[in-house]
JSON list of C-alpha atoms in Angstrom, two decimals:
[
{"chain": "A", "resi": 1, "resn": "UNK", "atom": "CA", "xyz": [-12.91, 16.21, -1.56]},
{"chain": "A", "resi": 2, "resn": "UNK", "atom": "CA", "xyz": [-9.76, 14.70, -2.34]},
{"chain": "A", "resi": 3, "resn": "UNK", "atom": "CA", "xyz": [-7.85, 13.12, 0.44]},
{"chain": "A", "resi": 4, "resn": "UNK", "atom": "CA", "xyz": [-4.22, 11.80, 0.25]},
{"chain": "A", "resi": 5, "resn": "UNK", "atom": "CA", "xyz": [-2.61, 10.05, 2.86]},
{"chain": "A", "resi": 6, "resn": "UNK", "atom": "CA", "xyz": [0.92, 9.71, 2.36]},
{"chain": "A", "resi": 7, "resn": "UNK", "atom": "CA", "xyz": [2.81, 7.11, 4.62]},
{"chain": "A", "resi": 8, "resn": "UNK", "atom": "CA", "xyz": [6.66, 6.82, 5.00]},
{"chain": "A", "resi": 9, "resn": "UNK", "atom": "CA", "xyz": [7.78, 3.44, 5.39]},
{"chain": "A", "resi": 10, "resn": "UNK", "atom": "CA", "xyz": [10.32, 1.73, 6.54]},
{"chain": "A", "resi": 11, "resn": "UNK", "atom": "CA", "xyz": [12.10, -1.92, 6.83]},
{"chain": "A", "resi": 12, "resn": "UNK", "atom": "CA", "xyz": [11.74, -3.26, 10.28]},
{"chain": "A", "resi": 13, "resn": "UNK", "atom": "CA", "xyz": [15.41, -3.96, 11.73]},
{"chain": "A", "resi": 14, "resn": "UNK", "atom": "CA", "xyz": [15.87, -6.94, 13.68]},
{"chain": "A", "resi": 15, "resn": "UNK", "atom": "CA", "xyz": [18.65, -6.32, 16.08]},
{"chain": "A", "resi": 16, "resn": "UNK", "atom": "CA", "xyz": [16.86, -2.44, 16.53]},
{"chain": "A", "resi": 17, "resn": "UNK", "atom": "CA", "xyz": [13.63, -4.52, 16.76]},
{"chain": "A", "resi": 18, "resn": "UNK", "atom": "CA", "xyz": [14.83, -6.70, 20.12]},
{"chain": "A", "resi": 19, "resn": "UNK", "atom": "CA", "xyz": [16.54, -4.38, 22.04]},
{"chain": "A", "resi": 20, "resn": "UNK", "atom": "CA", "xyz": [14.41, -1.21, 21.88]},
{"chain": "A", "resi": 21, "resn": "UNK", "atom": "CA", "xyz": [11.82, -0.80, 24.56]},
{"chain": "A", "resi": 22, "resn": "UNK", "atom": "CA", "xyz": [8.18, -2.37, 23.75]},
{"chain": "A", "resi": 23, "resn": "UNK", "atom": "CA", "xyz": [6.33, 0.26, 21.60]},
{"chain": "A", "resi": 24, "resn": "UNK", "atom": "CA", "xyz": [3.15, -0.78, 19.73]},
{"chain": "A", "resi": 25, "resn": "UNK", "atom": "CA", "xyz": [3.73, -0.24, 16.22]},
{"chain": "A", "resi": 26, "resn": "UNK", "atom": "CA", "xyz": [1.77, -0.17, 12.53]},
{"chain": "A", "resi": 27, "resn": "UNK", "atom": "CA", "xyz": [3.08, -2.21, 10.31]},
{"chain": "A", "resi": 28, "resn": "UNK", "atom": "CA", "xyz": [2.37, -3.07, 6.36]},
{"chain": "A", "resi": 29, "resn": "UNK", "atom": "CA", "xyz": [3.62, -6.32, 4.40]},
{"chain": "A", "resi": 30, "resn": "UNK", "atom": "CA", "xyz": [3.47, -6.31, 0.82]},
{"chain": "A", "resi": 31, "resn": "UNK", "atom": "CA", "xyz": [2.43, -10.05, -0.54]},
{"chain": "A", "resi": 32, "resn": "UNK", "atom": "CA", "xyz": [1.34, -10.79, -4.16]},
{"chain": "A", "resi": 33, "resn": "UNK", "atom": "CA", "xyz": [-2.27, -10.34, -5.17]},
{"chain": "A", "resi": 34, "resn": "UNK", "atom": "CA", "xyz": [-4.51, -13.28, -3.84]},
{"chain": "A", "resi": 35, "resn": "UNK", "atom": "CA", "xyz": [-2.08, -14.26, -1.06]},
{"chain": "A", "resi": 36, "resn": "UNK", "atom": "CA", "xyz": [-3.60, -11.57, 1.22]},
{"chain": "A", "resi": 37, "resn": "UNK", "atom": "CA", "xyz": [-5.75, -14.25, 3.37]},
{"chain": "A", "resi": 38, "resn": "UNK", "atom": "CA", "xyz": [-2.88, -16.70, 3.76]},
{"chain": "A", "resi": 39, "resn": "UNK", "atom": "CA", "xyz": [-0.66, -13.30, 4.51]},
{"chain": "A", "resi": 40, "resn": "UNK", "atom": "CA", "xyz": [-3.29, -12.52, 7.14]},
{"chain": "A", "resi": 41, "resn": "UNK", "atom": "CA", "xyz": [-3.34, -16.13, 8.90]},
{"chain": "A", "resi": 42, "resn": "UNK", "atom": "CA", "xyz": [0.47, -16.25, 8.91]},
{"chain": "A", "resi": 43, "resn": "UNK", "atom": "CA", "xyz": [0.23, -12.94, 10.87]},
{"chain": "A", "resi": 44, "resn": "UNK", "atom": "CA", "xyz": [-2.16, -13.53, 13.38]},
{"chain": "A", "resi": 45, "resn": "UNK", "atom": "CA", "xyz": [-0.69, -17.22, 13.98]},
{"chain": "A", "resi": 46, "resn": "UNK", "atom": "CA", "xyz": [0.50, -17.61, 17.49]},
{"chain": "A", "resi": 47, "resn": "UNK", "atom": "CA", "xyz": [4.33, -17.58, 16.15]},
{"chain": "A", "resi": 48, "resn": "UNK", "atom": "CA", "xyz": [4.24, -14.22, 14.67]},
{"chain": "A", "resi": 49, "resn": "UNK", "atom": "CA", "xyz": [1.41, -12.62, 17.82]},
{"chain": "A", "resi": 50, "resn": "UNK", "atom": "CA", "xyz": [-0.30, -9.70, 15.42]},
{"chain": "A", "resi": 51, "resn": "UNK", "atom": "CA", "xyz": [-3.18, -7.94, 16.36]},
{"chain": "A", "resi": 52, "resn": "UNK", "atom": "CA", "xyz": [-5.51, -5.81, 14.30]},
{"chain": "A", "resi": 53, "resn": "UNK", "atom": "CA", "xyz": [-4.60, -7.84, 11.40]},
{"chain": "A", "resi": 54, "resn": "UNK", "atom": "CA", "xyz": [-6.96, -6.91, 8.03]},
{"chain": "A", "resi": 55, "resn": "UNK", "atom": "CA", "xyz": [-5.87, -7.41, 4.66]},
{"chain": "A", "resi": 56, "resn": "UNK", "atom": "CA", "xyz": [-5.36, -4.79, 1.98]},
{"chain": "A", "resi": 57, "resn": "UNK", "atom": "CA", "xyz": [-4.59, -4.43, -1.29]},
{"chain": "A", "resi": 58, "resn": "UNK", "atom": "CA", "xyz": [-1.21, -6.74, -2.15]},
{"chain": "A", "resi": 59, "resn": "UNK", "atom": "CA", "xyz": [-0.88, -6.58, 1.30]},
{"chain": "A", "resi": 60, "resn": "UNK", "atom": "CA", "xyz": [-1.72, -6.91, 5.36]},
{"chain": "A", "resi": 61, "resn": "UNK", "atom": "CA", "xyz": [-2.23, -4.22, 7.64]},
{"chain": "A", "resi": 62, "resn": "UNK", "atom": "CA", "xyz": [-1.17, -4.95, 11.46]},
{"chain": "A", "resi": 63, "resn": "UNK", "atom": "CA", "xyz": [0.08, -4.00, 14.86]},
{"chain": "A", "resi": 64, "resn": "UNK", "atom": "CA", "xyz": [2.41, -4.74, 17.17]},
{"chain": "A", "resi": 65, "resn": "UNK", "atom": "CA", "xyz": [5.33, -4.47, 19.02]},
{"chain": "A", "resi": 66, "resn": "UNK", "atom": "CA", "xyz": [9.18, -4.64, 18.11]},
{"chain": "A", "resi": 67, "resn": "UNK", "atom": "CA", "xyz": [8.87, -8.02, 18.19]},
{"chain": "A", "resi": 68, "resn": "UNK", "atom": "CA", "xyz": [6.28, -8.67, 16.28]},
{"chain": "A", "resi": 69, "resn": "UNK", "atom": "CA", "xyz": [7.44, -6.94, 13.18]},
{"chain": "A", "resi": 70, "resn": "UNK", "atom": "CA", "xyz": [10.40, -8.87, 13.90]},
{"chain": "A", "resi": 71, "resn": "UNK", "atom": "CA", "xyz": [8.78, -12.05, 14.20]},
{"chain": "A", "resi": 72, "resn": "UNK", "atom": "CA", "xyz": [6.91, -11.20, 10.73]},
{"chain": "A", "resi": 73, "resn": "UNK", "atom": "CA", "xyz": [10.11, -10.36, 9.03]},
{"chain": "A", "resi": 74, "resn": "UNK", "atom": "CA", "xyz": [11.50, -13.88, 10.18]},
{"chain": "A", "resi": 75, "resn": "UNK", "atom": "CA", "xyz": [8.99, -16.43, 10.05]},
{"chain": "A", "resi": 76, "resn": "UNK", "atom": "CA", "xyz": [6.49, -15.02, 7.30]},
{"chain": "A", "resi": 77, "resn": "UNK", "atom": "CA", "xyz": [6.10, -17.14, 4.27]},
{"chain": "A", "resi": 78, "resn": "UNK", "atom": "CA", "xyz": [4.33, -15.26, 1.85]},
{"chain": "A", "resi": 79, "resn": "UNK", "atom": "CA", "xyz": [5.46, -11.89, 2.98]},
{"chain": "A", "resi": 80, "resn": "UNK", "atom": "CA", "xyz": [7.32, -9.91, 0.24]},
{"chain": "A", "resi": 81, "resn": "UNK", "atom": "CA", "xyz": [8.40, -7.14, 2.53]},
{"chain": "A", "resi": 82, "resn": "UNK", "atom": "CA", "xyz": [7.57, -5.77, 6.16]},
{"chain": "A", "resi": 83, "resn": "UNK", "atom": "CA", "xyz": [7.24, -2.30, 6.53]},
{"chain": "A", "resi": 84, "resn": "UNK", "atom": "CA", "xyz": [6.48, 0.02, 9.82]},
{"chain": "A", "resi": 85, "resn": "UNK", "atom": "CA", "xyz": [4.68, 3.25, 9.28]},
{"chain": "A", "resi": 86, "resn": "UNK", "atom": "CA", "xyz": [6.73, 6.20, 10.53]},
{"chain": "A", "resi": 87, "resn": "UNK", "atom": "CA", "xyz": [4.68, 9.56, 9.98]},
{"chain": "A", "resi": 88, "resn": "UNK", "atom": "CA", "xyz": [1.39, 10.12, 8.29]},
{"chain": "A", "resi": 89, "resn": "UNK", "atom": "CA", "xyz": [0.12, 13.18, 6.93]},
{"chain": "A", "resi": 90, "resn": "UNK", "atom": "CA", "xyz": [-3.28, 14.46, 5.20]},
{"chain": "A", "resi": 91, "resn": "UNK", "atom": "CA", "xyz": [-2.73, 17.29, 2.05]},
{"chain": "A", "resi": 92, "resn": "UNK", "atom": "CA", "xyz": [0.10, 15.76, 0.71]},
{"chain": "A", "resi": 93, "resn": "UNK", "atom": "CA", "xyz": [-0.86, 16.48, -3.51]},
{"chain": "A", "resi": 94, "resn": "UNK", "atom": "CA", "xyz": [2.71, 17.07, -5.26]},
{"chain": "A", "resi": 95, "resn": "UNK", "atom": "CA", "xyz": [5.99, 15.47, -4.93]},
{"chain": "A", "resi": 96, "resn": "UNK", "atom": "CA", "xyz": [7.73, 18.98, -3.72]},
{"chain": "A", "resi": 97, "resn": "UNK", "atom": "CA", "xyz": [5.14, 18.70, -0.72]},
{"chain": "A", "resi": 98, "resn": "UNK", "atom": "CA", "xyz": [5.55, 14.41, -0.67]},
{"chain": "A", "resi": 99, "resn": "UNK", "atom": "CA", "xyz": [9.73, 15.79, -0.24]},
{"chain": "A", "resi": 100, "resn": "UNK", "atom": "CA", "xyz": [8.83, 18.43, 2.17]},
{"chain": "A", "resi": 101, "resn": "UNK", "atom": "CA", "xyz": [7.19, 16.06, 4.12]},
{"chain": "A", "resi": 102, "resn": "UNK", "atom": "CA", "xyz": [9.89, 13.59, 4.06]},
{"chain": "A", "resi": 103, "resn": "UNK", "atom": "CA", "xyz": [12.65, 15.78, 5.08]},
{"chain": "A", "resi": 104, "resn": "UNK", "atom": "CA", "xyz": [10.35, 16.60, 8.15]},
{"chain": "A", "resi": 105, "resn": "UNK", "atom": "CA", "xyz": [11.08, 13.45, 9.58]},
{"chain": "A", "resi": 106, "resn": "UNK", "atom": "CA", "xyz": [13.48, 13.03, 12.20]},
{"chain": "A", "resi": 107, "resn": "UNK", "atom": "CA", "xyz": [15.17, 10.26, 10.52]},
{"chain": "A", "resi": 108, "resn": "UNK", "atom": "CA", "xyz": [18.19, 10.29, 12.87]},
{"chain": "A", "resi": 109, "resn": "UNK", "atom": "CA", "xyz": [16.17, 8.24, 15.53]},
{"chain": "A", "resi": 110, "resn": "UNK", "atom": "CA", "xyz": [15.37, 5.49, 12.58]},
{"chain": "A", "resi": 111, "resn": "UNK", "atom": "CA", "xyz": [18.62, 5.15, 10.57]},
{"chain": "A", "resi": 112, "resn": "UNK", "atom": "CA", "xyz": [21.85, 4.42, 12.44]},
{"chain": "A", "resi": 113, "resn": "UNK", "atom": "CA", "xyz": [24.09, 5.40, 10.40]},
{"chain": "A", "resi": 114, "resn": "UNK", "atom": "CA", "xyz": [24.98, 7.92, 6.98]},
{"chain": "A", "resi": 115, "resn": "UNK", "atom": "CA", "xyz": [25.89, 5.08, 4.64]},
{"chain": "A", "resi": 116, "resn": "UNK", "atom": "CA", "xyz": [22.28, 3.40, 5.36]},
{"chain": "A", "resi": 117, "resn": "UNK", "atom": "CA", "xyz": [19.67, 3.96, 2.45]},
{"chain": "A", "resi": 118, "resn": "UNK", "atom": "CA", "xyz": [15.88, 4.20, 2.25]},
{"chain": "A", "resi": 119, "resn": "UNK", "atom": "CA", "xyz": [13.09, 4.78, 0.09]},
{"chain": "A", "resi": 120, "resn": "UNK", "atom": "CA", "xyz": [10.08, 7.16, 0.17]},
{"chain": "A", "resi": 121, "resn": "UNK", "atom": "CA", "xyz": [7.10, 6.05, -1.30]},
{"chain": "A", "resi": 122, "resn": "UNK", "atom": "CA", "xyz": [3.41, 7.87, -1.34]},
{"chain": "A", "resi": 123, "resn": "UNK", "atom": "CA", "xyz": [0.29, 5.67, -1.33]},
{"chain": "A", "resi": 124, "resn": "UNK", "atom": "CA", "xyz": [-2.45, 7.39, -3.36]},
{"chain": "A", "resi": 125, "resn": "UNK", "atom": "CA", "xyz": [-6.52, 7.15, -2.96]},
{"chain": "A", "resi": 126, "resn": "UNK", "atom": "CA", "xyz": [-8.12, 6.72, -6.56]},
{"chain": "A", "resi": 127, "resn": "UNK", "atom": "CA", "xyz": [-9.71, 10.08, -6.06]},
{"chain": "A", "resi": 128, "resn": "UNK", "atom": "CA", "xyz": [-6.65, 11.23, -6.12]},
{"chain": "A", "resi": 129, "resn": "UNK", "atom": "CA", "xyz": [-5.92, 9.71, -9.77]},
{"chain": "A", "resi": 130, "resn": "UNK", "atom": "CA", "xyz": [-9.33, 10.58, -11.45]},
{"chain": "A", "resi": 131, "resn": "UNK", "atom": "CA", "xyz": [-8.66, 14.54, -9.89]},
{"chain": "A", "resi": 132, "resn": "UNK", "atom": "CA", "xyz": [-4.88, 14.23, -11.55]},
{"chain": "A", "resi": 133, "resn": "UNK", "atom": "CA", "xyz": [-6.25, 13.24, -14.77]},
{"chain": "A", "resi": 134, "resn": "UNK", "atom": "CA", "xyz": [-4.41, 9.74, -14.60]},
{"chain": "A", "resi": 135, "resn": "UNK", "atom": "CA", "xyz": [-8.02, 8.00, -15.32]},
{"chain": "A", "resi": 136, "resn": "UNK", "atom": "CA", "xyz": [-9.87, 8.37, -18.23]},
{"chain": "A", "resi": 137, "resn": "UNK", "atom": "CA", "xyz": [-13.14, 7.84, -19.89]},
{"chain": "A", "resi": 138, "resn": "UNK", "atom": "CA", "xyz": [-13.46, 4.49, -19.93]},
{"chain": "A", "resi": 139, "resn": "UNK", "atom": "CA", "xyz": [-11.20, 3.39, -17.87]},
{"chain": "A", "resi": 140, "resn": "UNK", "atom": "CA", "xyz": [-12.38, 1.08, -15.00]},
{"chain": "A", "resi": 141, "resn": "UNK", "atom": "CA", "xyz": [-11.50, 0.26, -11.41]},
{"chain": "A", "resi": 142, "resn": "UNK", "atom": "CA", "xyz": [-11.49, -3.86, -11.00]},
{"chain": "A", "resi": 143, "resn": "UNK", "atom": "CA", "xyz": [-13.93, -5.19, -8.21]},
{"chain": "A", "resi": 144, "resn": "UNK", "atom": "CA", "xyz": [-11.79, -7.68, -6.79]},
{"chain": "A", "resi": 145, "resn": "UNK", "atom": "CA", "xyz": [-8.79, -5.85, -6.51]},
{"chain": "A", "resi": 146, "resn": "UNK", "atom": "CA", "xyz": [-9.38, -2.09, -6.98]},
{"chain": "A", "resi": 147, "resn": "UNK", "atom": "CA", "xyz": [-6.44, -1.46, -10.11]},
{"chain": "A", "resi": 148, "resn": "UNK", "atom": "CA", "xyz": [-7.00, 0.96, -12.20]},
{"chain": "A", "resi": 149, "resn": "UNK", "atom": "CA", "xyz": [-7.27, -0.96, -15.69]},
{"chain": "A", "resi": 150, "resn": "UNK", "atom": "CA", "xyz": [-7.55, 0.71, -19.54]},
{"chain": "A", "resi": 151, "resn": "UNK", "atom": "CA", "xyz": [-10.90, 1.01, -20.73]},
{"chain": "A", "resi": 152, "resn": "UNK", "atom": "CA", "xyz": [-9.44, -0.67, -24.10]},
{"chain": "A", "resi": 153, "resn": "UNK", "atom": "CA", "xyz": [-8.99, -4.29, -21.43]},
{"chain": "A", "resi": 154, "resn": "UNK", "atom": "CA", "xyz": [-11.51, -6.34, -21.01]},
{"chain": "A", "resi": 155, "resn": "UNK", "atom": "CA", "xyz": [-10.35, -8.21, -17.93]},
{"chain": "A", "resi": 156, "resn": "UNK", "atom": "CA", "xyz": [-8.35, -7.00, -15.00]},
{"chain": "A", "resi": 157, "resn": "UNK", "atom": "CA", "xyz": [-4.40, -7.09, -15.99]},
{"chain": "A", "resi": 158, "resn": "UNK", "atom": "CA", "xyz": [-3.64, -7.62, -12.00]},
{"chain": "A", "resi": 159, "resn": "UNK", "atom": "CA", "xyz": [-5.79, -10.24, -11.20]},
{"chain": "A", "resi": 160, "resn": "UNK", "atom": "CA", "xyz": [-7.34, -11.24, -14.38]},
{"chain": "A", "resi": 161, "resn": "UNK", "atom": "CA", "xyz": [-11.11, -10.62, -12.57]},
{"chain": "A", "resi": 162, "resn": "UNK", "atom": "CA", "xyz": [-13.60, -9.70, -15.96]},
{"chain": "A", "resi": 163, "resn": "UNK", "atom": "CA", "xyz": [-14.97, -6.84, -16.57]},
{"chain": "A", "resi": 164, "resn": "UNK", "atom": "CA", "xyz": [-18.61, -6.14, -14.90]},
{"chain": "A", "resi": 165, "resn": "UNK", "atom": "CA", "xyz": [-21.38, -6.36, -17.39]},
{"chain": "A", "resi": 166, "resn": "UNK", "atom": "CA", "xyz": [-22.42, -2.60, -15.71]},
{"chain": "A", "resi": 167, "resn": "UNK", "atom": "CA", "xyz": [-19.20, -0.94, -16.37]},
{"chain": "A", "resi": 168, "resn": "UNK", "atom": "CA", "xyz": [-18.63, -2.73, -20.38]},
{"chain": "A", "resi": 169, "resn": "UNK", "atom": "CA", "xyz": [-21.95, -1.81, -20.99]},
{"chain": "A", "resi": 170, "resn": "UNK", "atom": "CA", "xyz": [-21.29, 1.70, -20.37]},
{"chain": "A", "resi": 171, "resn": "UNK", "atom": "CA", "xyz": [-17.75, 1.94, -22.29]},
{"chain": "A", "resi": 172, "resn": "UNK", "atom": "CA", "xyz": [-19.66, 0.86, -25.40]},
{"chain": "A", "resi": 173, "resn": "UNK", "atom": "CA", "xyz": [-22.34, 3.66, -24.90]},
{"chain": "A", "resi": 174, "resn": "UNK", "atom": "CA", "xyz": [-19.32, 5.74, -24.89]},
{"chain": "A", "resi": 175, "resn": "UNK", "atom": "CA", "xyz": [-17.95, 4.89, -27.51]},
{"chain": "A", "resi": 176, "resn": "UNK", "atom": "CA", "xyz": [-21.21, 5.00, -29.59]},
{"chain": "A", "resi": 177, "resn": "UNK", "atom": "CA", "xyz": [-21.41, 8.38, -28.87]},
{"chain": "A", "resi": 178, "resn": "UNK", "atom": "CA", "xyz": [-23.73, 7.88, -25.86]},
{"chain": "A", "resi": 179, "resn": "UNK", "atom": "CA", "xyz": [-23.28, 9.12, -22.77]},
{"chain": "A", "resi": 180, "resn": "UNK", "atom": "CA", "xyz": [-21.96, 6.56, -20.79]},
{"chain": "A", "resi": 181, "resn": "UNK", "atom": "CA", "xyz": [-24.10, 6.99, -17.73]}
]
């Protein structure tokens, strides 16, 4: 089955961060591709505290408390952007539900004020894109960073990884008129 989990993020505040009462928190920071490990160390270095630090893709997963996501948003290096997750949700398949699900949040107790602005964004599973209809034949997931690249490339436009020999092999079947498999 398909699963989607969509998460809404958003940009840890630093005065919000130090005076609110310790909470543990989930946090994301974005980083460019290859940087995750250095990310990762910056993170779980004694200045910045995190725990249950594990790299993603373009990015770090960790926890912590107020200050911590603080501490990341302040001392990080390599970090493009420090996000905290806010709500999750399983089911979430079509922007009208991906809306739904936004408005559900009680934003009040995150943004201060009307004239403050954020963003909703929806992290997708590849299931999710080969159900939509997004990938096709050919196309190929890259091993080192998990993009979804063109069956037409013949090296990973992210990360610039090659092709397998496994998955070229295959796309040439196809287009031979075999059947790929």
């Amino acid at each position: 089955g398909v699963c989607v989990c969509v998460m809404l993020l958003a940009l840890s505040h630093l005065s919000a961060a130090l005076s609110a009462a310790p909470r543990p928190s989930t946090y994301f920071a974005t980083t460019l591709g290859g940087l995750e490990p250095v990310l990762a160390a910056e993170l779980s270095s004694p200045e910045i505290g995190a725990s249950a630090v594990s790299c993603g893709r373009l990015g770090v997963h960790f926890e912590g408390g107020p200050e911590v996501g603080a501490r990341a948003v302040l001392w990080s290096r390599t970090a493009l952007r420090v996000m905290e997750l806010l709500e999750r949700r399983e089911g979430v398949h079509t922007q009208a539900s991906l809306y739904d699900f936004a408005r559900a949040v009680r934003w009040s107790e995150v943004v201060a004020s009307e004239q403050q602005t954020l963003s909703v964004g929806a992290v997708l599973s590849l299931d999710r894109a080969r159900a939509s209809g997004k990938m096709r034949a050919g196309d190929w997931v890259c091993r080192s960073c998990n993009a979804l690249v063109f069956a037409s490339k013949n090296e990973c436009y992210q990360c610039g990884e090659p092709r397998d020999a496994d998955t070229a092999a295959a796309a040439r079947r196809r287009l031979e008129g075999g059947s790929g498999r």
